[in-house]
């Protein structure tokens, strides 16, 4: 499937290639790609219907007036973690990819900033539609 959702700043973070490997099962595999021109990291995730990522982002959009401290979300196997902080003027999302290469653990953090309210609602709706696309 050639579906993709992108969050762009100076680098690109993409969620793409949603696949249901087992019919009638909630398992949903998604690829996360971070590309800044000199570094390209691709991580395949296994989720249960997206693990509530769309709902997590939608809840942050509804809290447009702000909240104290970070709000956290993680994928089923913990290889994608998302932290949301309201700065007063924006919502800062830290997307953390985790993996293992030959026994060594690696981590990549990609930060995006979004206007509270409609910008976050749009991101949440796009992510939710993407996760429901297959």
Coordinates of N, CA and C in Angstrom, one line a residue:
X1 N 0.8 -1.2 0.0 CA 0.0 0.0 0.0 C 0.9 1.2 0.0
X2 N 0.5 2.2 -0.7 CA 1.4 3.4 -0.9 C 0.8 4.6 -0.1
X3 N 0.4 4.4 1.1 CA -0.1 5.4 2.0 C 1.1 6.0 2.8
X4 N 1.0 7.3 3.1 CA 2.1 7.9 3.8 C 1.5 9.2 4.5
X5 N 2.0 9.5 5.7 CA 1.7 10.8 6.3 C 3.1 11.3 6.7
X6 N 3.2 12.6 6.5 CA 4.5 13.3 6.8 C 4.4 14.5 7.8
X7 N 5.4 14.6 8.6 CA 5.5 15.8 9.5 C 6.8 16.4 9.1
X8 N 6.8 17.6 8.5 CA 8.1 18.2 8.0 C 8.5 19.4 8.7
X9 N 9.7 19.5 9.0 CA 10.3 20.8 9.5 C 11.6 20.9 8.6
X10 N 12.8 20.8 9.1 CA 14.0 20.8 8.3 C 14.3 19.4 7.9
X11 N 13.8 18.4 8.7 CA 13.9 17.0 8.4 C 12.5 16.5 8.2
X12 N 12.4 15.2 7.8 CA 11.1 14.6 7.5 C 10.9 13.4 8.4
X13 N 9.8 13.3 9.1 CA 9.4 12.1 9.8 C 8.1 11.6 9.1
X14 N 8.1 10.4 8.6 CA 7.0 9.8 7.9 C 6.5 8.6 8.6
X15 N 5.2 8.4 8.6 CA 4.5 7.2 9.0 C 4.0 6.6 7.6
X16 N 4.4 5.4 7.3 CA 4.0 4.9 6.0 C 3.8 3.4 6.0
X17 N 3.3 2.9 4.9 CA 3.1 1.5 4.6 C 2.3 0.7 5.6
X18 N 1.1 1.2 6.0 CA 0.3 0.4 7.0 C -0.1 -0.9 6.4
X19 N 0.1 -2.0 7.1 CA -0.2 -3.3 6.6 C -0.8 -4.1 7.8
X20 N -1.9 -4.8 7.4 CA -2.5 -5.8 8.4 C -2.0 -7.2 8.0
X21 N -1.0 -7.7 8.7 CA -0.5 -9.0 8.3 C -1.4 -10.2 8.4
X22 N -2.4 -10.0 9.3 CA -3.3 -11.1 9.6 C -4.8 -10.6 9.4
X23 N -5.5 -11.1 8.5 CA -6.9 -10.6 8.3 C -7.7 -10.9 9.6
X24 N -8.6 -9.9 9.9 CA -9.5 -10.0 11.1 C -8.7 -10.0 12.4
X25 N -7.5 -9.4 12.4 CA -6.7 -9.3 13.6 C -6.4 -7.9 13.8
X26 N -6.3 -7.4 15.0 CA -5.9 -6.0 15.2 C -4.5 -5.6 15.0
X27 N -3.6 -6.5 14.7 CA -2.2 -6.2 14.4 C -2.1 -5.3 13.2
X28 N -1.4 -4.2 13.3 CA -1.2 -3.3 12.3 C 0.3 -2.9 12.3
X29 N 1.0 -3.2 11.2 CA 2.4 -2.9 11.0 C 2.5 -1.6 10.3
X30 N 3.4 -0.7 10.8 CA 3.7 0.6 10.2 C 5.2 0.8 10.1
X31 N 5.6 1.6 9.1 CA 7.0 1.9 9.0 C 7.1 3.4 9.4
X32 N 8.1 3.7 10.2 CA 8.5 5.1 10.6 C 9.8 5.4 9.9
X33 N 9.8 6.5 9.2 CA 11.0 6.9 8.5 C 11.4 8.3 8.9
X34 N 12.7 8.5 9.3 CA 13.2 9.8 9.6 C 14.4 10.1 8.6
X35 N 14.3 11.2 7.9 CA 15.3 11.5 6.8 C 15.6 13.0 6.9
X36 N 16.9 13.3 7.1 CA 17.3 14.7 7.1 C 18.3 15.0 6.0
X37 N 18.4 14.1 5.1 CA 19.4 14.3 3.9 C 20.7 13.6 4.1
X38 N 21.2 13.6 5.4 CA 22.5 12.9 5.6 C 22.3 11.7 6.5
X39 N 21.1 11.6 7.1 CA 20.8 10.4 7.9 C 19.4 9.9 7.6
X40 N 19.3 8.6 7.4 CA 18.0 8.0 7.1 C 17.8 6.8 8.0
X41 N 16.8 6.9 8.8 CA 16.5 5.8 9.8 C 15.1 5.3 9.5
X42 N 14.9 4.0 9.3 CA 13.6 3.4 9.0 C 13.4 2.3 10.1
X43 N 12.3 2.3 10.7 CA 11.9 1.4 11.8 C 10.5 0.8 11.5
X44 N 10.4 -0.5 11.5 CA 9.1 -1.1 11.4 C 8.5 -1.4 12.7
X45 N 7.2 -1.0 12.9 CA 6.5 -1.1 14.2 C 5.4 -2.1 14.1
X46 N 5.2 -2.8 15.1 CA 4.0 -3.6 15.2 C 3.1 -3.0 16.3
X47 N 1.8 -2.7 15.9 CA 0.9 -2.1 16.8 C -0.4 -2.9 16.9
X48 N -1.3 -2.6 17.8 CA -2.6 -3.1 17.9 C -3.5 -1.9 17.4
X49 N -3.9 -1.9 16.2 CA -4.8 -0.9 15.6 C -4.2 0.5 15.9
X50 N -2.9 0.7 15.9 CA -2.2 2.0 16.1 C -2.0 2.3 17.5
X51 N -2.3 1.5 18.4 CA -2.0 1.7 19.9 C -2.6 3.0 20.4
X52 N -3.6 3.5 19.8 CA -4.2 4.7 20.3 C -3.5 6.0 20.0
X53 N -2.6 6.0 19.0 CA -1.8 7.2 18.7 C -2.7 8.3 18.3
X54 N -3.7 8.1 17.4 CA -4.6 9.1 17.0 C -5.4 9.7 18.1
X55 N -5.8 8.9 19.1 CA -6.5 9.4 20.2 C -5.6 10.2 21.1
X56 N -4.4 9.8 21.3 CA -3.4 10.5 22.1 C -3.2 11.9 21.5
X57 N -3.0 12.0 20.2 CA -2.9 13.3 19.6 C -4.1 14.2 19.7
X58 N -5.3 13.5 19.5 CA -6.6 14.2 19.6 C -6.8 14.8 21.0
X59 N -6.4 14.1 22.0 CA -6.5 14.6 23.4 C -5.6 15.8 23.6
X60 N -4.4 15.8 23.0 CA -3.5 16.9 23.1 C -4.1 18.1 22.4
X61 N -4.8 17.9 21.3 CA -5.4 19.0 20.5 C -6.6 19.6 21.4
X62 N -7.3 18.8 22.1 CA -8.4 19.3 22.9 C -7.9 20.1 24.1
X63 N -6.7 19.8 24.5 CA -6.1 20.5 25.7 C -5.3 21.8 25.2
X64 N -5.9 22.5 24.2 CA -5.2 23.5 23.5 C -4.8 24.7 24.5
X65 N -5.4 24.8 25.6 CA -5.1 25.9 26.6 C -3.8 25.5 27.4
X66 N -3.4 24.2 27.3 CA -2.2 23.8 28.0 C -2.4 22.8 29.1
X67 N -1.3 22.3 29.5 CA -1.2 21.3 30.6 C 0.1 21.4 31.2
X68 N 0.2 20.8 32.4 CA 1.5 20.8 33.1 C 2.3 19.5 32.9
X69 N 3.6 19.6 32.6 CA 4.4 18.5 32.5 C 4.2 17.8 31.1
X70 N 5.0 16.7 30.9 CA 4.9 16.0 29.6 C 3.7 15.0 29.7
X71 N 3.1 14.7 28.5 CA 2.2 13.6 28.4 C 2.9 12.6 27.5
X72 N 2.8 11.3 27.8 CA 3.5 10.3 27.1 C 2.6 9.2 26.5
X73 N 3.1 8.7 25.4 CA 2.5 7.6 24.6 C 3.6 6.7 24.2
X74 N 3.3 5.4 24.0 CA 4.3 4.4 23.5 C 3.6 3.4 22.7
X75 N 4.3 2.9 21.7 CA 3.8 1.8 20.9 C 3.8 0.5 21.6
X76 N 3.2 -0.5 21.1 CA 3.0 -1.8 21.8 C 4.3 -2.4 22.3
X77 N 5.4 -2.3 21.4 CA 6.6 -2.9 21.8 C 7.7 -1.8 22.3
X78 N 7.2 -0.6 22.4 CA 8.1 0.5 22.9 C 9.1 1.0 22.0
X79 N 9.0 0.6 20.7 CA 10.0 1.1 19.8 C 9.7 2.5 19.2
X80 N 8.5 3.0 19.4 CA 8.2 4.4 19.2 C 7.6 5.0 20.4
X81 N 8.1 6.0 20.9 CA 7.6 6.7 22.1 C 7.4 8.2 21.7
X82 N 6.4 8.8 22.3 CA 6.0 10.1 22.0 C 5.8 10.9 23.3
X83 N 6.4 12.0 23.4 CA 6.2 12.9 24.5 C 5.7 14.2 24.0
X84 N 4.6 14.7 24.7 CA 4.0 16.0 24.3 C 4.2 17.0 25.4
X85 N 4.7 18.2 25.1 CA 4.8 19.2 26.1 C 4.2 20.5 25.6
X86 N 3.3 21.1 26.4 CA 2.7 22.4 25.9 C 3.6 23.5 26.5
X87 N 4.1 24.3 25.6 CA 5.1 25.4 26.0 C 4.4 26.7 26.3
X88 N 3.1 26.8 26.1 CA 2.3 28.0 26.2 C 2.0 28.6 24.8
X89 N 2.9 28.4 23.9 CA 2.7 28.9 22.5 C 2.6 27.8 21.5
X90 N 3.1 26.7 21.9 CA 3.1 25.5 20.9 C 3.1 24.2 21.7
X91 N 2.8 23.2 20.9 CA 2.9 21.8 21.4 C 4.2 21.2 20.8
X92 N 5.1 20.8 21.7 CA 6.3 20.2 21.3 C 6.2 18.7 21.4
X93 N 6.3 18.0 20.3 CA 6.3 16.5 20.2 C 7.7 16.0 20.0
X94 N 8.1 15.1 20.9 CA 9.4 14.5 20.8 C 9.1 13.0 20.4
X95 N 9.4 12.6 19.2 CA 9.2 11.3 18.6 C 10.5 10.5 18.8
X96 N 10.5 9.5 19.7 CA 11.7 8.7 19.9 C 11.6 7.3 19.3
X97 N 12.5 7.0 18.4 CA 12.6 5.7 17.9 C 13.6 4.9 18.6
X98 N 13.3 3.7 19.0 CA 14.3 2.8 19.7 C 14.5 1.5 18.8
X99 N 15.7 1.0 18.9 CA 15.9 -0.2 18.1 C 17.2 -0.9 18.7
X100 N 17.5 -2.0 18.1 CA 18.6 -2.9 18.4 C 19.3 -3.2 17.2
X101 N 20.6 -3.1 17.2 CA 21.5 -3.5 16.1 C 22.6 -4.3 16.6
X102 N 22.6 -5.5 16.3 CA 23.7 -6.4 16.7 C 24.0 -6.4 18.2
X103 N 22.9 -6.3 19.0 CA 23.0 -6.3 20.4 C 23.2 -5.0 21.1
X104 N 23.3 -3.9 20.3 CA 23.5 -2.6 20.8 C 22.2 -1.8 20.6
X105 N 21.7 -1.2 21.7 CA 20.5 -0.4 21.6 C 20.8 1.0 21.0
X106 N 19.9 1.5 20.1 CA 20.1 2.8 19.6 C 18.8 3.6 19.8
X107 N 18.9 4.9 19.8 CA 17.7 5.8 20.0 C 17.9 7.0 19.1
X108 N 16.8 7.4 18.5 CA 16.8 8.7 17.7 C 15.6 9.5 18.1
X109 N 15.8 10.7 18.5 CA 14.7 11.6 18.9 C 14.6 12.7 17.8
X110 N 13.3 12.9 17.4 CA 13.0 13.9 16.4 C 11.9 14.8 17.0
X111 N 12.1 16.1 17.0 CA 11.2 17.0 17.7 C 10.4 17.8 16.6
X112 N 9.1 17.9 16.8 CA 8.3 18.7 15.9 C 7.5 19.7 16.8
X113 N 7.2 20.9 16.3 CA 6.4 21.8 17.1 C 5.1 22.2 16.3
X114 N 4.0 22.3 17.0 CA 2.7 22.5 16.3 C 1.9 23.5 17.1
X115 N 1.2 24.3 16.4 CA 0.3 25.3 17.1 C -0.8 24.5 17.8
X116 N -1.1 24.9 19.0 CA -2.2 24.3 19.7 C -3.5 24.5 19.0
X117 N -4.5 23.6 19.2 CA -5.8 23.7 18.6 C -5.8 23.1 17.2
X118 N -6.2 23.9 16.2 CA -6.4 23.4 14.9 C -5.3 22.7 14.2
X119 N -4.0 23.1 14.4 CA -2.9 22.4 13.8 C -2.8 21.0 14.4
X120 N -2.9 20.9 15.8 CA -2.9 19.6 16.4 C -4.1 18.8 16.0
X121 N -5.3 19.4 15.9 CA -6.5 18.6 15.4 C -6.2 18.1 14.0
X122 N -5.6 18.8 13.2 CA -5.3 18.4 11.8 C -4.4 17.2 11.8
X123 N -3.3 17.3 12.6 CA -2.3 16.2 12.8 C -3.0 15.0 13.3
X124 N -3.8 15.1 14.3 CA -4.5 14.0 14.9 C -5.4 13.3 13.9
X125 N -6.2 14.1 13.2 CA -7.1 13.6 12.2 C -6.3 12.9 11.1
X126 N -5.2 13.4 10.6 CA -4.4 12.8 9.6 C -3.8 11.5 10.0
X127 N -3.3 11.4 11.3 CA -2.8 10.2 11.8 C -3.8 9.2 12.0
X128 N -5.0 9.6 12.5 CA -6.1 8.6 12.7 C -6.6 8.1 11.3
X129 N -6.7 8.9 10.3 CA -7.1 8.4 9.0 C -6.1 7.5 8.4
X130 N -4.8 7.8 8.6 CA -3.7 7.0 8.1 C -3.8 5.6 8.7
X131 N -4.0 5.5 10.1 CA -4.0 4.3 10.8 C -5.3 3.4 10.4
X132 N -6.3 4.1 10.0 CA -7.6 3.4 9.6 C -7.6 3.0 8.1
X133 N -6.5 3.4 7.4 CA -6.5 3.3 5.9 C -6.4 1.9 5.4
X134 N -6.1 0.9 6.3 CA -6.0 -0.5 5.8 C -6.8 -1.4 6.6

